[in-house]
mmCIF file of C-alpha atoms in Angstrom:
data_model
loop_
_atom_site.group_PDB
_atom_site.id
_atom_site.type_symbol
_atom_site.label_atom_id
_atom_site.label_comp_id
_atom_site.label_asym_id
_atom_site.label_seq_id
_atom_site.Cartn_x
_atom_site.Cartn_y
_atom_site.Cartn_z
ATOM 1 C CA MET Z 1 -63.123 -118.677 47.112
ATOM 2 C CA PRO Z 2 -60.577 -116.973 49.544
ATOM 3 C CA ASP Z 3 -59.874 -112.934 48.012
ATOM 4 C CA VAL Z 4 -56.274 -113.070 46.896
ATOM 5 C CA THR Z 5 -56.957 -110.045 45.791
ATOM 6 C CA LYS Z 6 -53.626 -107.531 47.033
ATOM 7 C CA THR Z 7 -53.629 -105.759 49.439
ATOM 8 C CA PRO Z 8 -50.412 -102.545 49.406
ATOM 9 C CA ALA Z 9 -48.123 -103.556 51.988
ATOM 10 C CA ALA Z 10 -47.330 -100.234 54.330
ATOM 11 C CA SER Z 11 -44.056 -99.988 52.488
ATOM 12 C CA ASP Z 12 -45.306 -99.800 49.276
ATOM 13 C CA THR Z 13 -45.394 -95.711 48.134
ATOM 14 C CA VAL Z 14 -48.285 -94.421 45.444
ATOM 15 C CA LEU Z 15 -47.644 -91.865 43.573
ATOM 16 C CA THR Z 16 -49.981 -89.091 42.739
ATOM 17 C CA SER Z 17 -49.721 -87.792 39.066
ATOM 18 C CA ASP Z 18 -47.462 -84.406 40.024
ATOM 19 C CA GLU Z 19 -45.386 -86.052 41.773
ATOM 20 C CA THR Z 20 -44.305 -89.165 38.773
ATOM 21 C CA VAL Z 21 -43.966 -87.073 36.841
ATOM 22 C CA ALA Z 22 -41.304 -85.162 39.229
ATOM 23 C CA ALA Z 23 -40.409 -88.634 40.162
ATOM 24 C CA ASN Z 24 -39.112 -89.498 35.944
ATOM 25 C CA VAL Z 25 -37.843 -85.519 35.618
ATOM 26 C CA PRO Z 26 -33.737 -86.883 36.271
ATOM 27 C CA ALA Z 27 -32.142 -84.294 39.166
ATOM 28 C CA VAL Z 28 -30.084 -81.626 37.924
ATOM 29 C CA PRO Z 29 -25.997 -81.859 39.877
ATOM 30 C CA SER Z 30 -25.241 -79.366 42.009
ATOM 31 C CA THR Z 31 -21.720 -78.801 40.228
ATOM 32 C CA GLY Z 32 -21.217 -75.282 41.149
ATOM 33 C CA LYS Z 33 -19.317 -74.451 44.344
ATOM 34 C CA PRO Z 34 -20.922 -71.715 46.980
ATOM 35 C CA ARG Z 35 -19.936 -68.805 46.594
ATOM 36 C CA SER Z 36 -17.518 -66.468 48.735
ATOM 37 C CA LEU Z 37 -18.080 -63.060 50.438
ATOM 38 C CA TRP Z 38 -15.463 -61.154 47.002
ATOM 39 C CA SER Z 39 -17.256 -63.036 44.517
ATOM 40 C CA ASP Z 40 -21.488 -62.166 46.506
ATOM 41 C CA ALA Z 41 -20.260 -58.687 46.228
ATOM 42 C CA TRP Z 42 -18.781 -58.488 42.614
ATOM 43 C CA GLN Z 43 -22.214 -59.710 40.686
ATOM 44 C CA GLN Z 44 -23.311 -57.351 43.273
ATOM 45 C CA LEU Z 45 -21.169 -54.192 42.241
ATOM 46 C CA ARG Z 46 -21.778 -55.286 38.580
ATOM 47 C CA ARG Z 47 -24.816 -54.571 38.602
ATOM 48 C CA ASN Z 48 -24.834 -51.162 40.438
ATOM 49 C CA PRO Z 49 -24.663 -48.141 38.256
ATOM 50 C CA PHE Z 50 -23.324 -45.949 40.929
ATOM 51 C CA PHE Z 51 -20.295 -48.693 41.066
ATOM 52 C CA VAL Z 52 -19.337 -48.382 36.743
ATOM 53 C CA ILE Z 53 -19.462 -44.784 36.431
ATOM 54 C CA SER Z 54 -17.250 -44.374 39.500
ATOM 55 C CA ALA Z 55 -15.109 -47.077 38.539
ATOM 56 C CA LEU Z 56 -15.094 -45.252 34.909
ATOM 57 C CA LEU Z 57 -14.200 -41.647 36.330
ATOM 58 C CA ILE Z 58 -11.410 -43.085 37.917
ATOM 59 C CA VAL Z 59 -9.833 -45.195 34.825
ATOM 60 C CA LEU Z 60 -9.987 -42.547 33.192
ATOM 61 C CA LEU Z 61 -8.373 -39.356 36.044
ATOM 62 C CA LEU Z 62 -6.437 -42.428 36.245
ATOM 63 C CA VAL Z 63 -4.774 -43.045 33.192
ATOM 64 C CA MET Z 64 -4.988 -39.060 32.962
ATOM 65 C CA ALA Z 65 -2.696 -38.394 35.615
ATOM 66 C CA ILE Z 66 -0.352 -41.690 33.450
ATOM 67 C CA ALA Z 67 -0.146 -40.750 30.804
ATOM 68 C CA PRO Z 68 -1.133 -36.370 30.271
ATOM 69 C CA THR Z 69 -0.194 -36.306 26.772
ATOM 70 C CA LEU Z 70 -3.145 -38.560 25.442
ATOM 71 C CA PHE Z 71 -5.042 -36.396 26.243
ATOM 72 C CA THR Z 72 -3.404 -32.717 25.147
ATOM 73 C CA SER Z 73 -0.134 -32.062 23.435
ATOM 74 C CA VAL Z 74 0.777 -27.866 25.347
ATOM 75 C CA ASP Z 75 2.913 -27.199 27.533
ATOM 76 C CA PRO Z 76 1.088 -26.531 30.861
ATOM 77 C CA ARG Z 77 3.519 -24.426 32.313
ATOM 78 C CA SER Z 78 4.095 -22.667 28.946
ATOM 79 C CA GLY Z 79 2.207 -19.046 29.251
ATOM 80 C CA ASP Z 80 1.696 -16.392 26.775
ATOM 81 C CA LEU Z 81 0.776 -13.528 27.862
ATOM 82 C CA THR Z 82 -1.087 -12.149 24.991
ATOM 83 C CA ASN Z 83 -3.402 -14.856 26.203
ATOM 84 C CA HIS Z 84 -5.693 -12.573 28.151
ATOM 85 C CA PHE Z 85 -7.156 -14.242 31.009
ATOM 86 C CA LEU Z 86 -10.220 -12.479 30.562
ATOM 87 C CA SER Z 87 -10.361 -14.079 27.270
ATOM 88 C CA LYS Z 88 -13.840 -16.564 27.550
ATOM 89 C CA PRO Z 89 -13.498 -20.037 26.781
ATOM 90 C CA GLU Z 90 -13.981 -21.690 23.520
ATOM 91 C CA TRP Z 91 -15.674 -24.325 23.194
ATOM 92 C CA GLY Z 92 -16.138 -25.217 20.205
ATOM 93 C CA HIS Z 93 -12.552 -26.094 20.415
ATOM 94 C CA VAL Z 94 -13.340 -28.693 22.080
ATOM 95 C CA PHE Z 95 -9.206 -30.062 23.714
ATOM 96 C CA SER Z 96 -7.633 -27.726 22.018
ATOM 97 C CA PRO Z 97 -5.363 -25.224 24.127
ATOM 98 C CA GLU Z 98 -8.005 -21.750 25.011
ATOM 99 C CA TRP Z 99 -11.228 -25.155 25.388
ATOM 100 C CA PHE Z 100 -11.000 -24.155 29.096
ATOM 101 C CA GLY Z 101 -9.748 -20.597 28.568
ATOM 102 C CA TYR Z 102 -6.213 -19.298 29.679
ATOM 103 C CA ASP Z 103 -5.219 -18.397 33.642
ATOM 104 C CA LYS Z 104 -3.537 -15.275 34.385
ATOM 105 C CA GLN Z 105 0.059 -15.954 32.871
ATOM 106 C CA GLY Z 106 -1.487 -16.772 30.122
ATOM 107 C CA ARG Z 107 -1.363 -20.803 30.312
ATOM 108 C CA SER Z 108 -3.925 -23.712 28.644
ATOM 109 C CA ILE Z 109 -6.680 -24.301 31.801
ATOM 110 C CA TYR Z 110 -7.601 -27.508 30.232
ATOM 111 C CA ALA Z 111 -3.838 -28.488 29.435
ATOM 112 C CA ARG Z 112 -3.259 -27.378 33.525
ATOM 113 C CA VAL Z 113 -6.516 -29.697 34.721
ATOM 114 C CA ILE Z 114 -4.860 -32.596 32.484
ATOM 115 C CA TYR Z 115 -1.844 -32.535 34.063
ATOM 116 C CA GLY Z 116 -3.105 -31.230 37.405
ATOM 117 C CA ALA Z 117 -4.985 -34.868 38.048
ATOM 118 C CA ARG Z 118 -1.296 -36.534 38.183
ATOM 119 C CA ALA Z 119 0.054 -34.687 41.743
ATOM 120 C CA SER Z 120 -3.473 -34.790 43.407
ATOM 121 C CA ILE Z 121 -4.851 -38.701 42.548
ATOM 122 C CA SER Z 122 -0.874 -39.445 42.984
ATOM 123 C CA VAL Z 123 -0.447 -37.671 47.223
ATOM 124 C CA GLY Z 124 -4.267 -39.559 47.716
ATOM 125 C CA VAL Z 125 -3.184 -42.933 46.469
ATOM 126 C CA LEU Z 126 0.241 -42.718 48.497
ATOM 127 C CA VAL Z 127 -1.491 -41.516 51.660
ATOM 128 C CA THR Z 128 -4.278 -44.055 51.295
ATOM 129 C CA ILE Z 129 -1.377 -46.995 51.239
ATOM 130 C CA ALA Z 130 0.630 -45.521 53.988
ATOM 131 C CA VAL Z 131 -1.529 -44.980 55.981
ATOM 132 C CA THR Z 132 -4.200 -48.885 55.868
ATOM 133 C CA VAL Z 133 -0.279 -50.251 56.072
ATOM 134 C CA LEU Z 134 0.397 -48.315 59.264
ATOM 135 C CA GLY Z 135 -3.329 -48.203 60.481
ATOM 136 C CA GLY Z 136 -4.057 -52.398 59.873
ATOM 137 C CA LEU Z 137 -0.878 -53.210 61.230
ATOM 138 C CA ILE Z 138 -1.355 -51.989 64.541
ATOM 139 C CA GLY Z 139 -4.922 -52.186 64.394
ATOM 140 C CA MET Z 140 -4.189 -55.924 64.122
ATOM 141 C CA LEU Z 141 -2.370 -56.368 66.312
ATOM 142 C CA ALA Z 142 -4.276 -54.668 69.176
ATOM 143 C CA GLY Z 143 -7.499 -56.767 68.371
ATOM 144 C CA TYR Z 144 -5.549 -59.832 67.997
ATOM 145 C CA TYR Z 145 -3.577 -59.488 71.218
ATOM 146 C CA GLY Z 146 -5.786 -57.490 73.643
ATOM 147 C CA GLY Z 147 -4.573 -56.453 76.783
ATOM 148 C CA TRP Z 148 -1.990 -54.725 77.703
ATOM 149 C CA ILE Z 149 -0.826 -54.824 74.132
ATOM 150 C CA ASP Z 150 -4.233 -53.823 72.953
ATOM 151 C CA SER Z 151 -4.393 -51.254 75.500
ATOM 152 C CA VAL Z 152 -1.219 -49.056 74.853
ATOM 153 C CA LEU Z 153 -1.295 -49.073 71.456
ATOM 154 C CA SER Z 154 -4.774 -48.297 72.143
ATOM 155 C CA ARG Z 155 -4.464 -45.569 74.121
ATOM 156 C CA PHE Z 156 -0.760 -45.130 71.350
ATOM 157 C CA THR Z 157 -3.889 -44.527 68.570
ATOM 158 C CA ASP Z 158 -5.902 -41.705 70.886
ATOM 159 C CA ILE Z 159 -2.400 -39.525 71.401
ATOM 160 C CA PHE Z 160 -2.853 -39.380 67.340
ATOM 161 C CA PHE Z 161 -6.668 -39.213 67.306
ATOM 162 C CA GLY Z 162 -5.885 -36.018 69.799
ATOM 163 C CA ILE Z 163 -4.780 -33.736 66.972
ATOM 164 C CA PRO Z 164 -6.402 -32.146 64.623
ATOM 165 C CA PHE Z 165 -5.227 -33.243 60.726
ATOM 166 C CA PHE Z 166 -4.568 -29.729 59.332
ATOM 167 C CA LEU Z 167 -3.482 -28.112 61.808
ATOM 168 C CA GLY Z 168 -1.549 -31.134 62.719
ATOM 169 C CA ALA Z 169 -0.730 -30.994 58.619
ATOM 170 C CA MET Z 170 0.258 -27.656 58.329
ATOM 171 C CA VAL Z 171 2.712 -27.272 62.411
ATOM 172 C CA ILE Z 172 4.029 -29.974 59.990
ATOM 173 C CA LEU Z 173 4.776 -29.193 56.713
ATOM 174 C CA THR Z 174 5.806 -25.047 57.915
ATOM 175 C CA SER Z 175 9.247 -27.120 58.732
ATOM 176 C CA PHE Z 176 10.253 -27.990 55.918
ATOM 177 C CA THR Z 177 11.319 -25.353 52.573
ATOM 178 C CA ASP Z 178 10.650 -28.021 49.997
ATOM 179 C CA ARG Z 179 7.764 -28.738 50.351
ATOM 180 C CA GLU Z 180 7.873 -32.022 47.719
ATOM 181 C CA LEU Z 181 5.072 -34.531 46.501
ATOM 182 C CA TRP Z 182 6.501 -37.333 49.245
ATOM 183 C CA VAL Z 183 6.653 -34.282 51.750
ATOM 184 C CA VAL Z 184 3.027 -33.631 51.729
ATOM 185 C CA ALA Z 185 2.207 -37.195 51.289
ATOM 186 C CA GLY Z 186 3.367 -37.905 54.828
ATOM 187 C CA SER Z 187 2.667 -35.289 56.935
ATOM 188 C CA MET Z 188 -0.448 -36.721 55.500
ATOM 189 C CA ALA Z 189 -0.388 -40.417 56.718
ATOM 190 C CA PHE Z 190 1.671 -39.247 60.163
ATOM 191 C CA LEU Z 191 -1.425 -38.037 61.058
ATOM 192 C CA GLY Z 192 -4.347 -40.013 59.296
ATOM 193 C CA TRP Z 193 -3.719 -43.686 60.141
ATOM 194 C CA THR Z 194 -5.955 -43.305 63.385
ATOM 195 C CA GLN Z 195 -9.562 -44.794 61.748
ATOM 196 C CA ILE Z 196 -7.897 -47.193 58.993
ATOM 197 C CA ALA Z 197 -6.334 -48.096 63.373
ATOM 198 C CA ARG Z 198 -9.711 -48.114 65.062
ATOM 199 C CA VAL Z 199 -12.085 -49.648 62.095
ATOM 200 C CA MET Z 200 -9.168 -53.271 61.916
ATOM 201 C CA ARG Z 201 -8.833 -53.262 65.331
ATOM 202 C CA GLY Z 202 -12.359 -53.495 66.062
ATOM 203 C CA SER Z 203 -12.927 -56.034 63.079
ATOM 204 C CA VAL Z 204 -9.679 -58.778 64.295
ATOM 205 C CA ILE Z 205 -11.891 -58.726 67.690
ATOM 206 C CA THR Z 206 -14.267 -59.913 65.527
ATOM 207 C CA THR Z 207 -13.280 -62.572 63.433
ATOM 208 C CA LYS Z 208 -10.140 -64.000 66.136
ATOM 209 C CA GLN Z 209 -13.887 -64.722 68.102
ATOM 210 C CA SER Z 210 -15.256 -67.107 64.893
ATOM 211 C CA ASP Z 211 -14.286 -71.291 65.107
ATOM 212 C CA TYR Z 212 -12.137 -71.596 62.156
ATOM 213 C CA VAL Z 213 -9.635 -68.916 63.832
ATOM 214 C CA THR Z 214 -10.223 -70.671 66.865
ATOM 215 C CA ALA Z 215 -9.869 -75.012 65.319
ATOM 216 C CA ALA Z 216 -6.266 -73.162 63.282
ATOM 217 C CA ARG Z 217 -5.270 -72.671 66.709
ATOM 218 C CA ALA Z 218 -5.599 -75.708 67.594
ATOM 219 C CA LEU Z 219 -4.449 -77.546 65.126
ATOM 220 C CA GLY Z 220 -1.155 -75.281 65.607
ATOM 221 C CA ALA Z 221 -0.584 -73.276 63.835
ATOM 222 C CA GLY Z 222 0.991 -69.576 63.762
ATOM 223 C CA THR Z 223 0.579 -66.243 64.761
ATOM 224 C CA GLY Z 224 1.264 -65.010 61.733
ATOM 225 C CA ARG Z 225 -0.095 -67.732 59.376
ATOM 226 C CA ILE Z 226 -3.692 -67.596 61.893
ATOM 227 C CA LEU Z 227 -2.936 -62.982 60.977
ATOM 228 C CA PHE Z 228 -2.114 -63.132 57.873
ATOM 229 C CA ARG Z 229 -3.917 -65.827 56.101
ATOM 230 C CA HIS Z 230 -7.486 -66.842 58.508
ATOM 231 C CA ILE Z 231 -8.447 -62.961 60.182
ATOM 232 C CA LEU Z 232 -6.907 -60.710 57.951
ATOM 233 C CA PRO Z 233 -8.795 -61.897 54.408
ATOM 234 C CA ASN Z 234 -11.899 -62.213 56.569
ATOM 235 C CA ALA Z 235 -11.497 -58.750 58.016
ATOM 236 C CA ILE Z 236 -10.341 -56.382 55.780
ATOM 237 C CA ALA Z 237 -13.514 -55.587 54.227
ATOM 238 C CA PRO Z 238 -14.383 -52.687 55.854
ATOM 239 C CA VAL Z 239 -10.638 -50.928 56.248
ATOM 240 C CA ILE Z 240 -11.349 -51.398 52.187
ATOM 241 C CA VAL Z 241 -14.561 -49.392 52.589
ATOM 242 C CA VAL Z 242 -12.687 -46.563 54.611
ATOM 243 C CA ALA Z 243 -9.221 -46.108 53.364
ATOM 244 C CA THR Z 244 -11.247 -46.100 49.556
ATOM 245 C CA ILE Z 245 -14.205 -43.424 50.816
ATOM 246 C CA ALA Z 246 -10.766 -41.300 52.765
ATOM 247 C CA LEU Z 247 -8.962 -41.546 49.364
ATOM 248 C CA GLY Z 248 -10.885 -39.190 48.143
ATOM 249 C CA GLY Z 249 -10.895 -36.473 51.406
ATOM 250 C CA TYR Z 250 -6.570 -36.919 50.787
ATOM 251 C CA ILE Z 251 -6.772 -35.271 47.985
ATOM 252 C CA ALA Z 252 -9.487 -32.657 48.885
ATOM 253 C CA ALA Z 253 -6.762 -32.051 52.117
ATOM 254 C CA GLU Z 254 -4.055 -31.933 49.501
ATOM 255 C CA ALA Z 255 -6.281 -29.497 47.211
ATOM 256 C CA THR Z 256 -6.447 -27.401 50.781
ATOM 257 C CA LEU Z 257 -2.929 -27.192 51.494
ATOM 258 C CA SER Z 258 -2.369 -25.803 48.412
ATOM 259 C CA TYR Z 259 -4.495 -23.300 48.203
ATOM 260 C CA LEU Z 260 -3.289 -22.120 52.092
ATOM 261 C CA GLY Z 261 -0.020 -21.886 50.376
ATOM 262 C CA LEU Z 262 1.615 -25.115 52.838
ATOM 263 C CA GLY Z 263 1.277 -27.830 50.688
ATOM 264 C CA LEU Z 264 2.863 -28.466 47.213
ATOM 265 C CA ALA Z 265 4.055 -25.306 45.124
ATOM 266 C CA ASP Z 266 5.262 -24.361 42.321
ATOM 267 C CA PRO Z 267 6.716 -25.671 39.384
ATOM 268 C CA THR Z 268 4.115 -28.755 40.859
ATOM 269 C CA ILE Z 269 0.914 -28.280 38.851
ATOM 270 C CA SER Z 270 -1.985 -28.837 41.332
ATOM 271 C CA TRP Z 271 -5.415 -27.982 41.227
ATOM 272 C CA GLY Z 272 -5.454 -26.890 44.853
ATOM 273 C CA ILE Z 273 -2.104 -24.386 43.354
ATOM 274 C CA ASP Z 274 -4.282 -23.643 40.008
ATOM 275 C CA ILE Z 275 -7.727 -22.504 42.279
ATOM 276 C CA SER Z 276 -5.823 -20.620 44.825
ATOM 277 C CA ASP Z 277 -4.024 -18.290 41.082
ATOM 278 C CA ALA Z 278 -7.543 -18.069 40.170
ATOM 279 C CA LYS Z 279 -8.913 -16.544 43.187
ATOM 280 C CA ASP Z 280 -8.089 -12.961 42.643
ATOM 281 C CA ALA Z 281 -10.389 -13.654 38.989
ATOM 282 C CA LEU Z 282 -12.831 -14.727 40.580
ATOM 283 C CA ARG Z 283 -14.876 -11.656 40.200
ATOM 284 C CA ASP Z 284 -14.166 -10.918 36.548
ATOM 285 C CA ALA Z 285 -13.052 -14.373 35.126
ATOM 286 C CA PRO Z 286 -14.894 -16.721 37.045
ATOM 287 C CA HIS Z 287 -14.296 -19.692 34.527
ATOM 288 C CA VAL Z 288 -10.210 -19.986 36.023
ATOM 289 C CA MET Z 289 -11.561 -21.591 38.932
ATOM 290 C CA PHE Z 290 -14.487 -23.708 38.260
ATOM 291 C CA PHE Z 291 -12.237 -26.264 35.782
ATOM 292 C CA PRO Z 292 -9.775 -27.168 38.458
ATOM 293 C CA ALA Z 293 -12.763 -26.890 41.451
ATOM 294 C CA GLY Z 294 -14.902 -29.338 38.984
ATOM 295 C CA MET Z 295 -12.249 -31.493 38.062
ATOM 296 C CA LEU Z 296 -11.142 -31.467 42.382
ATOM 297 C CA CYS Z 297 -15.123 -31.564 42.963
ATOM 298 C CA LEU Z 298 -15.622 -34.496 39.733
ATOM 299 C CA THR Z 299 -12.779 -36.549 41.952
ATOM 300 C CA VAL Z 300 -13.759 -36.472 45.711
ATOM 301 C CA LEU Z 301 -17.132 -37.771 44.173
ATOM 302 C CA ALA Z 302 -15.343 -40.322 41.836
ATOM 303 C CA PHE Z 303 -13.505 -41.701 45.161
ATOM 304 C CA ILE Z 304 -17.108 -41.173 47.732
ATOM 305 C CA MET Z 305 -19.695 -43.237 45.152
ATOM 306 C CA LEU Z 306 -17.137 -45.757 44.903
ATOM 307 C CA GLY Z 307 -17.040 -46.246 48.654
ATOM 308 C CA ASP Z 308 -21.002 -46.280 49.103
ATOM 309 C CA ALA Z 309 -20.846 -48.824 46.204
ATOM 310 C CA VAL Z 310 -18.050 -51.151 48.013
ATOM 311 C CA ARG Z 311 -19.733 -50.395 51.747
ATOM 312 C CA ASP Z 312 -22.796 -51.725 50.323
ATOM 313 C CA ALA Z 313 -21.516 -54.950 48.648
ATOM 314 C CA LEU Z 314 -19.730 -56.110 51.485
ATOM 315 C CA ASP Z 315 -21.990 -55.899 54.494
ATOM 316 C CA PRO Z 316 -24.816 -58.168 54.422
ATOM 317 C CA LYS Z 317 -27.458 -56.102 56.344
ATOM 318 C CA LEU Z 318 -27.557 -53.484 53.227
ATOM 319 C CA ARG Z 319 -28.096 -55.784 50.380
#
């Protein structure tokens, strides 16, 4: 009799036991959207302890600057000469006027440290916003258009880049008799935008060569739409990193100018002013300088730590 046993065709598939189990497992549909650079950066920042610590410190400092009465009810300008500055701090009286001791005019150092955050942080934030807007706009135009526009704007940037920051700020501030907060911030912003411009220019030059920018230009998108909808969101990351780190530097610069007597002045309360007033008492009462100087260092360190964490999160090469 003829052999009637069925021979497997070439199209038949013979599954092993593992393949059979795998075939019976239903496929899980992908419901999540591809994450952007900013969402990936946020996920990494949340796991970075330096970011968490620095962010908490900055939030505390901002609350201190906005609402200092939450921390003390003492007038920081009210002095009593019976409160001698040689008296040591009362460590047991937490949040009290005598907690950090008194300065040479009998004013509470604790109250002045709390109120000093407003002027120092305000100057840093105002300068950072100003240099980011001005430097970012100049760098974006130079990087996008190129050619003679890039040459003119780059040489203009080089002129300001060659001016020493502190020397230029001191020359500008000496021409003002009333050095208010906006005067100090304006003089610093006038000289400090060059680094942001260079960073933005390089980032725009790299971004404008991307395929999505070429596609938008081919579809007839205008210059403004290409710059602000396609190039700026993808070129701003390095600028944010530089601006965050620079913010701490501007706070330190304001304190330095105030220490030299060329920045903010009384009746404005600033950590730099208090450090300058305490320099004569450094040998006999070092705590008078320690607390405003320590708060200044802590603030600058917080912003530098935040900038480093943001840089690590936004740069894929550092992950």
